[in-house]
Coordinates of C-alpha atoms and ligand atoms in Angstrom, one line a residue:
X1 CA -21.5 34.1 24.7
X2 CA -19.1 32.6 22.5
X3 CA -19.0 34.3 19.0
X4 CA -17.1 31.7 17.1
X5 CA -19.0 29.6 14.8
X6 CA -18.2 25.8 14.2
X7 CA -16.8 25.4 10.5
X8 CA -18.9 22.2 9.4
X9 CA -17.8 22.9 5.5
X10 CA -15.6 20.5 3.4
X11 CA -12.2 22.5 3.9
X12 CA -10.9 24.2 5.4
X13 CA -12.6 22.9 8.4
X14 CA -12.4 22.9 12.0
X15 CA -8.2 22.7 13.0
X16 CA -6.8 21.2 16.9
X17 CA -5.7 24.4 19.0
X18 CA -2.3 23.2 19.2
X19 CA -2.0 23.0 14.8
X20 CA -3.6 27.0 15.3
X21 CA -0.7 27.7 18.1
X22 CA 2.0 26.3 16.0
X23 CA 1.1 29.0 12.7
X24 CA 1.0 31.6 15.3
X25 CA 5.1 31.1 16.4
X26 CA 7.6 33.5 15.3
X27 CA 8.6 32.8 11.9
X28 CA 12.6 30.7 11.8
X29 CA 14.7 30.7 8.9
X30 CA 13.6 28.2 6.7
X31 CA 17.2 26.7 7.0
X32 CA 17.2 27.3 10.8
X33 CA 18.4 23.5 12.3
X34 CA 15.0 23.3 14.2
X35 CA 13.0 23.9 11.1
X36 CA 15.2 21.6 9.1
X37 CA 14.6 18.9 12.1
X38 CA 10.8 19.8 11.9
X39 CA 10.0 19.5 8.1
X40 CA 12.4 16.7 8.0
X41 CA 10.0 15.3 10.6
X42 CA 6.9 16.4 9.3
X43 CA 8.2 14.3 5.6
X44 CA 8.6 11.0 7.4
X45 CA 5.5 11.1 9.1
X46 CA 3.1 12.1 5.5
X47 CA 5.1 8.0 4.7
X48 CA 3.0 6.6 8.0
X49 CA -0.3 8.5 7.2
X50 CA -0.1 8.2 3.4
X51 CA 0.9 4.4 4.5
X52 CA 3.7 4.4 1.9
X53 CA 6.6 3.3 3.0
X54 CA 8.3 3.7 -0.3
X55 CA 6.9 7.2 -0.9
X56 CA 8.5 10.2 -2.3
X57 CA 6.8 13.0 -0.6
X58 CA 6.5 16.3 -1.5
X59 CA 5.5 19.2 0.1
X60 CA 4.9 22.5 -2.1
X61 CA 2.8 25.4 -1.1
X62 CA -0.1 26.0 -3.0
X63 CA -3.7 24.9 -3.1
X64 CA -4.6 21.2 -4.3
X65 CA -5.2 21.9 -7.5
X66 CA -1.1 22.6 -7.5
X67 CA -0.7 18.9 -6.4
X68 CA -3.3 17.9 -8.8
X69 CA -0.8 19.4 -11.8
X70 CA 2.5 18.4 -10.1
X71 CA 1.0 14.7 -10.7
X72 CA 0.1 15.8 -14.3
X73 CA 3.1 17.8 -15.6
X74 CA 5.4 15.3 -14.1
X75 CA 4.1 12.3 -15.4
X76 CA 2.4 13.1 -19.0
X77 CA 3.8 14.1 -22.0
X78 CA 2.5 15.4 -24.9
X79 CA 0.9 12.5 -26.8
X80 CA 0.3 10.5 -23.7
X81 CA -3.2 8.8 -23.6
X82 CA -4.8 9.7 -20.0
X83 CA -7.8 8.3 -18.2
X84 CA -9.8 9.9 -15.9
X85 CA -12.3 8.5 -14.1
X86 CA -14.6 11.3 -13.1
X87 CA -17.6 11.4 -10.2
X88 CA -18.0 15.0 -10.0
X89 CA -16.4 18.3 -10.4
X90 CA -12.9 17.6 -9.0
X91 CA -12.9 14.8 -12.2
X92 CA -14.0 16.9 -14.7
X93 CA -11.5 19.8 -13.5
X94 CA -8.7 17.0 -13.7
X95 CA -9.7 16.5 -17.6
X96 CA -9.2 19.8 -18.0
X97 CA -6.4 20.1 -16.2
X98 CA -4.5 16.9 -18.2
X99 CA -5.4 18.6 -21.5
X100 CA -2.8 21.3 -20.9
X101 CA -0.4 18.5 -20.9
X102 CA -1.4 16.0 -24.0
X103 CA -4.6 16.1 -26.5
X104 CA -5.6 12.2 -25.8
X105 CA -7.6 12.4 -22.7
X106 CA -10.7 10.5 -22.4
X107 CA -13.1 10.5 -19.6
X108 CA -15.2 8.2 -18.0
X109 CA -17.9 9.4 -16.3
X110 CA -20.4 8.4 -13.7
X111 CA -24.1 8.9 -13.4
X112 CA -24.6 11.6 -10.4
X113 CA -23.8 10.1 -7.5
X114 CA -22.6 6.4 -8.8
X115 CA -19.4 5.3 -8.7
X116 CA -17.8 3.9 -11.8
X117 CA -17.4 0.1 -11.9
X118 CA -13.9 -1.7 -12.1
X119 CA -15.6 -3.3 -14.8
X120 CA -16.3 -0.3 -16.6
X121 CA -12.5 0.6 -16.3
X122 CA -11.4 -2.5 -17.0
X123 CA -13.2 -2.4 -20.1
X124 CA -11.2 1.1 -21.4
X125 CA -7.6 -0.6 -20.1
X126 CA -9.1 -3.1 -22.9
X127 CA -9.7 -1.2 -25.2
X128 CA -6.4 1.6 -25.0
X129 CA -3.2 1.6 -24.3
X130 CA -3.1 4.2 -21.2
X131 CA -0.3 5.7 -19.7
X132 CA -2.1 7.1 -16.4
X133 CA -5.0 7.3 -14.9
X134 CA -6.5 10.0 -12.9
X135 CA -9.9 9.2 -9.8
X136 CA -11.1 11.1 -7.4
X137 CA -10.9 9.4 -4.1
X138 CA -14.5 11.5 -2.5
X139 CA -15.9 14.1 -5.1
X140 CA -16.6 17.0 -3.0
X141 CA -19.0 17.6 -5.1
X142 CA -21.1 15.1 -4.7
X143 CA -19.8 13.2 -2.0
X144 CA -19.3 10.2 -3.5
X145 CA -16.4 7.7 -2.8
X146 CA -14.4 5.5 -5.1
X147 CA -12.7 2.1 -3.8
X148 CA -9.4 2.5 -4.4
X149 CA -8.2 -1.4 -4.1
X150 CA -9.6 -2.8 -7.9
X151 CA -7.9 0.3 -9.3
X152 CA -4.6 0.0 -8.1
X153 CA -5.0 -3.9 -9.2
X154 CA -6.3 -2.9 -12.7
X155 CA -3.7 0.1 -12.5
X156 CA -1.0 -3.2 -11.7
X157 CA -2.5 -5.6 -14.1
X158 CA -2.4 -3.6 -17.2
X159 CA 0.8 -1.7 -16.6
X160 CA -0.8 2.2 -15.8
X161 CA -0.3 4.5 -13.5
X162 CA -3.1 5.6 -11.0
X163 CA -3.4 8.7 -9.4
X164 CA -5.8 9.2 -6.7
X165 CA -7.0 12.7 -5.9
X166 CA -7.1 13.0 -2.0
X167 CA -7.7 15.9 -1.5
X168 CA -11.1 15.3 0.5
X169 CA -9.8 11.7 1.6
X170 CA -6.3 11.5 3.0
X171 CA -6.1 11.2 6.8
X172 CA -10.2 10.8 6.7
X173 CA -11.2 7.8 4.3
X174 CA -9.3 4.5 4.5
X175 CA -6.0 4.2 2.2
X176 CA -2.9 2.1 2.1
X177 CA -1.3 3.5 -0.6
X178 CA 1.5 1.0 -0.9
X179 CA -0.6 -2.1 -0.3
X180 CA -3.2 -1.1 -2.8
X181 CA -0.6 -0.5 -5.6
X182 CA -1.3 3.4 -5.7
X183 CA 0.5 5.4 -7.6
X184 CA 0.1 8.9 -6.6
X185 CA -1.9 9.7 -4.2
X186 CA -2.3 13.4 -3.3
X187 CA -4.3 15.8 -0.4
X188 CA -4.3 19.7 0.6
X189 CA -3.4 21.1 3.9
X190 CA -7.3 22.3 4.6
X191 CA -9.1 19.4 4.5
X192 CA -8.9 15.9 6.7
X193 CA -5.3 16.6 7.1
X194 CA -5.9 19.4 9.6
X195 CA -3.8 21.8 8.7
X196 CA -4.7 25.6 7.4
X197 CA -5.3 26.3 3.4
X198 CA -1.5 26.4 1.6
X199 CA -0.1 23.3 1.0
X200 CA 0.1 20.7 -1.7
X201 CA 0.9 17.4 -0.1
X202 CA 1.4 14.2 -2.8
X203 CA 3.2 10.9 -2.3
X204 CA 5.1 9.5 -5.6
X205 CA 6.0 5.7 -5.5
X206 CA 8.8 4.0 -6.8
X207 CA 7.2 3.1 -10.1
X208 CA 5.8 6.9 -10.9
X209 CA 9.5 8.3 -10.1
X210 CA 10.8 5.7 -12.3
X211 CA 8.4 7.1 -15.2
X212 CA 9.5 10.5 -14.5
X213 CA 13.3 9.4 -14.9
X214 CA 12.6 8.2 -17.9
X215 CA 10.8 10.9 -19.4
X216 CA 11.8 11.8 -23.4
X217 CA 11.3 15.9 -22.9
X218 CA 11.8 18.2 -19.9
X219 CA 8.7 18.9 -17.6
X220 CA 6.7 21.6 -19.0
X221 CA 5.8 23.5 -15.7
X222 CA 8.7 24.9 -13.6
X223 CA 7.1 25.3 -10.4
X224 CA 5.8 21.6 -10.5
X225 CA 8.8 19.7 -11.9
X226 CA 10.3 17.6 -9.6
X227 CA 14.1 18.0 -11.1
X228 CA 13.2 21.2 -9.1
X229 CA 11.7 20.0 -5.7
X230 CA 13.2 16.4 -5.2
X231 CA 16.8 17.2 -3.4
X232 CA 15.0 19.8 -1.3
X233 CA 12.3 16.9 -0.5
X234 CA 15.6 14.3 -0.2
X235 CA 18.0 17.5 2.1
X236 CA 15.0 17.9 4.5
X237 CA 14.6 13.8 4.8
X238 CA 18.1 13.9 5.4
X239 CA 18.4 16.7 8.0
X240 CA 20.0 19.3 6.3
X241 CA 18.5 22.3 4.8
X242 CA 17.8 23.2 1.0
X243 CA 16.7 25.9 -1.5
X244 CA 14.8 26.3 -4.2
X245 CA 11.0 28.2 -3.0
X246 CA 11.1 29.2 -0.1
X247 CA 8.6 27.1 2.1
X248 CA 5.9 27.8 3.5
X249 CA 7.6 27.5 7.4
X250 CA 4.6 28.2 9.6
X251 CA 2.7 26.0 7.6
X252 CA 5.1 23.4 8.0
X253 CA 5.4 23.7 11.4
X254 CA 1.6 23.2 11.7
X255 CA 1.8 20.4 9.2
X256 CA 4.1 18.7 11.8
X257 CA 2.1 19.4 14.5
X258 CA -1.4 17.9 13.2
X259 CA 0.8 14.4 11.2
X260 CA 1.5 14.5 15.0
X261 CA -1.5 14.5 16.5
X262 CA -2.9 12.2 13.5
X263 CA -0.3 9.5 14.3
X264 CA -1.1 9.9 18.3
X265 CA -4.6 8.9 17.5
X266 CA -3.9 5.9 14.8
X267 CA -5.2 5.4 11.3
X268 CA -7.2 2.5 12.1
X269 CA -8.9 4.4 14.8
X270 CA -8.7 7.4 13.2
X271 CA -10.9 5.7 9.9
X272 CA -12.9 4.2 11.8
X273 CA -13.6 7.6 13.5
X274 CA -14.7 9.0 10.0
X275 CA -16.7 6.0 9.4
X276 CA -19.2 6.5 13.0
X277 CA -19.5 10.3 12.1
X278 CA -20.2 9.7 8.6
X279 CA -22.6 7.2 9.3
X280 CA -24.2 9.2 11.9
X281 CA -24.4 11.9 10.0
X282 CA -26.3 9.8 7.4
X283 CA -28.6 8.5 9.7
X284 CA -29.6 11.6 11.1
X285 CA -30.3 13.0 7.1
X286 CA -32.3 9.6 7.1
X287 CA -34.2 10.7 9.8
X288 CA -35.0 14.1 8.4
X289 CA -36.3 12.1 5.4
X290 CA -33.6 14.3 2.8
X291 CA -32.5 12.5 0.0
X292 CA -28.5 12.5 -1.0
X293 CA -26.7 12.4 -3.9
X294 CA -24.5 9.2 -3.4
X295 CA -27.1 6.3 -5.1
X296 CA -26.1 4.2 -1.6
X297 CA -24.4 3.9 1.6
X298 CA -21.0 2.2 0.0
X299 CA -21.2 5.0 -2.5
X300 CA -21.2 7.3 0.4
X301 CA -18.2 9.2 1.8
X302 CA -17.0 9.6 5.4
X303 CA -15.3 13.0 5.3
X304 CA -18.2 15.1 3.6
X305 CA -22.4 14.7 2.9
X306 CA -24.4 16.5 0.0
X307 CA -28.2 16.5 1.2
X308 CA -30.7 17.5 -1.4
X309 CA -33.4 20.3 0.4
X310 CA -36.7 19.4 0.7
X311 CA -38.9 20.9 -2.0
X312 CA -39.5 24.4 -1.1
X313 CA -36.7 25.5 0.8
X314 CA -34.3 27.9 -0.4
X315 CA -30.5 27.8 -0.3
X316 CA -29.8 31.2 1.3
X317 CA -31.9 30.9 3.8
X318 CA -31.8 27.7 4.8
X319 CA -27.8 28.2 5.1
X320 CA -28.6 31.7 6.9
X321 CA -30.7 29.5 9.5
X322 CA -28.1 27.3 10.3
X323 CA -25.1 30.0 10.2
X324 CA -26.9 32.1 13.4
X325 CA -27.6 28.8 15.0
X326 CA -23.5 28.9 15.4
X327 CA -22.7 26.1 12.5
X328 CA -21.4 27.1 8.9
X329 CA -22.4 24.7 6.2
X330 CA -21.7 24.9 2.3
X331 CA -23.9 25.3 -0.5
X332 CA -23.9 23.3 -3.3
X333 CA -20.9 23.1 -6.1
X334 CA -22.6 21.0 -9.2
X335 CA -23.7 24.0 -11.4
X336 CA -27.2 22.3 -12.5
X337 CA -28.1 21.6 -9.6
X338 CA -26.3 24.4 -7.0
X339 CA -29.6 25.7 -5.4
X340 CA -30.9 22.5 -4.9
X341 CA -28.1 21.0 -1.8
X342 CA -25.9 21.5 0.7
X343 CA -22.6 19.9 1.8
X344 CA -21.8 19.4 5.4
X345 CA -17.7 18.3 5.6
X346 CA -17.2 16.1 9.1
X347 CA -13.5 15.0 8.9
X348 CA -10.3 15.6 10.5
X349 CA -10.9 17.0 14.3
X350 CA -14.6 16.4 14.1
X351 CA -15.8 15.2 17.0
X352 CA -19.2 13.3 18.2
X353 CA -20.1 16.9 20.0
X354 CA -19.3 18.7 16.4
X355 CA -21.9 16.6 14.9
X356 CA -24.5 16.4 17.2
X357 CA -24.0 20.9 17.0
X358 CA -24.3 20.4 13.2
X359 CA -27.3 18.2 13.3
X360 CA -29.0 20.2 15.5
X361 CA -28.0 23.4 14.1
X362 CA -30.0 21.5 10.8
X363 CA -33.2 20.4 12.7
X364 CA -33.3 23.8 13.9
X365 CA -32.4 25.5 10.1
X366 CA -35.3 23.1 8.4
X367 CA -37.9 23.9 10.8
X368 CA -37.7 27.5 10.9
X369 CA -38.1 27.4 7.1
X370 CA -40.9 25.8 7.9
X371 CA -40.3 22.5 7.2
X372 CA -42.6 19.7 9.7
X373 CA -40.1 17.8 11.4
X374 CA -40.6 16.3 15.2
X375 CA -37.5 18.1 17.3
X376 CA -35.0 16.0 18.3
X377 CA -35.5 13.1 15.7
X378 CA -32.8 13.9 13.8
X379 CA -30.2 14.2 16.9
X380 CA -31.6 10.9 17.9
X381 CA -30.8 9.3 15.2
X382 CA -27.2 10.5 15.0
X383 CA -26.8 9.5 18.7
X384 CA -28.2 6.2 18.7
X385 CA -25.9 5.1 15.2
X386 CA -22.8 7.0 16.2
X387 CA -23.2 4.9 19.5
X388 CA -24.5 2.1 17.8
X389 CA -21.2 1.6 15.6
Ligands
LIG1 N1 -9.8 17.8 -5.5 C1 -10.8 17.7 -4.6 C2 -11.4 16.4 -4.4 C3 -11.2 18.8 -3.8 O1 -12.1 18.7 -2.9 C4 -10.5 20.0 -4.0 C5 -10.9 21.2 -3.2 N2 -12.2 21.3 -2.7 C6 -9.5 20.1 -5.0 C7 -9.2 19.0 -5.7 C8 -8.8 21.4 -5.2 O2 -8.1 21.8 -4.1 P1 -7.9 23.4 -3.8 O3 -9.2 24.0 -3.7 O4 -7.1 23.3 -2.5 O5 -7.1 23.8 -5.0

């Protein structure tokens, strides 16, 4: 029997064999020619998946909250007024986060599980004169997604910067950075990208280096600044090997390996694989009859879902249920209402028979806590709208 369970949690998540092989190769010298060749590789390729061209990538291991402050310390100073356009807890840690950095951040917040209007941003660019501003591209903790399009146009029209947290979207939820006027958009290695936990992944464009050129005082956090990591990001590009942290090879390796594998499949194809699963996924909750938090389906990620319970069934053992039916689910991350959902992540390698384990492994979890449902209903569903679309 196999003993492995199927990771169906929103990073890090289920990886391709061959992304798993390429962590497990003796470790090279990080200025080794076929290392050089491979990172150098693995930089172009975040340009195609990122869609950005005229990116600046950078590649710095760490979690994504690192990428999330490389974007911050690079590009605010102190006195700076920041937006950020919150839908969960990955917004409300970015306020936090942009405090270290200047005292005039205001936050614009959603109802639980709306989006924010462009007209309710539009109406702040009114109002102040921003420098940035920060969204969150899917709230994993709430699964809701933000259109990126009118706030790269808003982000154009009034002259600020945008920076779109991707850390449960890149490689999984639709985004042209360079076409949609996107600033910095930013991902870690766990999550749709496909790689294991350890790397912070952003793209800069033109217009965000150009602000960081031009910045009056040096960047406050030496880790993040970019004086630091640009000619190692610039040597690899180029082919020849650099210093200054020593990367994270193995990781890099695998990085390669899955932008590969990414690319192989397409981004078209590969959204529009999020989309069928996510929709799917949806319609099999539907079918269950569970409420979830996103108000609607365009409010509704692709890469994750947050199902509210039904009344009278507890976390822990609904979670136990569906963990020794062979599928690992997360709990919920909202602190007022924690014990009262779940979040399912279905994005990078997830395929149709991943889903139709998870759904299953669901049905099964809900029914042995005693919940009435009529077998198979769920999977049905799933099936017939996965097919369907
Ligand atoms: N932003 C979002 C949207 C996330 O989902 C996460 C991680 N779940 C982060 C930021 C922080 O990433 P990490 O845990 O890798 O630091």
């Amino acid at each position: 029997m196999k003993a492995r369970k199927l990771l169906m949690i929103p990073g890090p998540i289920e990886f391709e064999p061959e992304v798993i092989q390429a962590m497990a190769i003796p470790t090279t010298s990080h200025v080794a020619p076929d290392f050089v060749e491979s990172f150098g590789h693995a930089l172009d390729m975040m340009k195609e998946v990122w869609l950005s061209p005229s990116g600046q990538p950078f590649v710095v291991a760490g979690s994504g909250t690192l990428a999330m402050d490389m974007a911050a310390a690079n590009l605010v100073e102190p006195g700076d007024r920041v937006l950020v356009i919150s839908t969960g807890y990955f917004g409300e840690r970015y306020a936090n986060l942009l405090a270290r950095y200047t005292d005039q951040v205001d936050v614009l917040r959603a109802s639980r599980g709306e989006q924010v209007s462009p007209e309710q941003i539009e109406a702040y660019l009114k109002e102040k004169d921003y420098k940035l501003m920060t969204f969150t591209h899917v709230d994993t903790s709430t699964a809701v997604l933000m259109d990126p399009r009118p706030i790269g146009e808003l982000g154009k029209k009034y002259g600020v910067l945008t920076v779109l947290d991707g850390v449960c979207s890149v490689a999984g939820e639709e985004m042209k950075q360079d076409e949609w006027g996107i600033d910095v958009a930013f991902t870690a290695s766990q999550k749709a990208i496909g790689v294991p936990p350890g790397l912070a992944l952003l793209m800069a464009s033109p217009r965000a280096m150009d602000v960081w050129k031009n910045r009056i005082k040096p960047v406050a956090n030496y880790y993040a600044d970019w004086e630091n990591w640009l000619p190692i990001m610039e040597a690899y590009a180029n082919r020849k090997p650099a210093y200054f942290g020593t990367p994270a090879v193995n990781l890099i390796l695998a990085l390669e390996t899955s932008l590969r594998i990414i690319l192989e499949e397409g981004m078209d194809q590969r959204f529009n694989r999020h989309r069928k699963i996510g929709r799917a996924f949806r319609a099999a909750m539907k079918a269950a009859g569970l409420d979830m938090i996103p108000a609607s389906e365009d409010s509704a990620a692709n890469t994750l879902s947050a199902p509210f319970y039904p009344e009278g069934i507890a976390a822990g053992d609904f979670l136990a249920a569906a963990s020794a039916e062979g599928v690992i689910l997360a709990g919920g991350l909202l602190a007022d209402i924690k014990p009262r959902y779940f979040r399912v992540g279905h994005m990078g390698a997830t395929t149709r028979n991943d889903l139709l384990a998870t759904v299953g492994a669901i049905e099964s979890a809900l029914q042995k806590n005693g919940y009435d449902l009529k077998p198979g209903a769920c999977l049905q569903s799933a099936q017939q709208a996965y097919d369907a679309s």
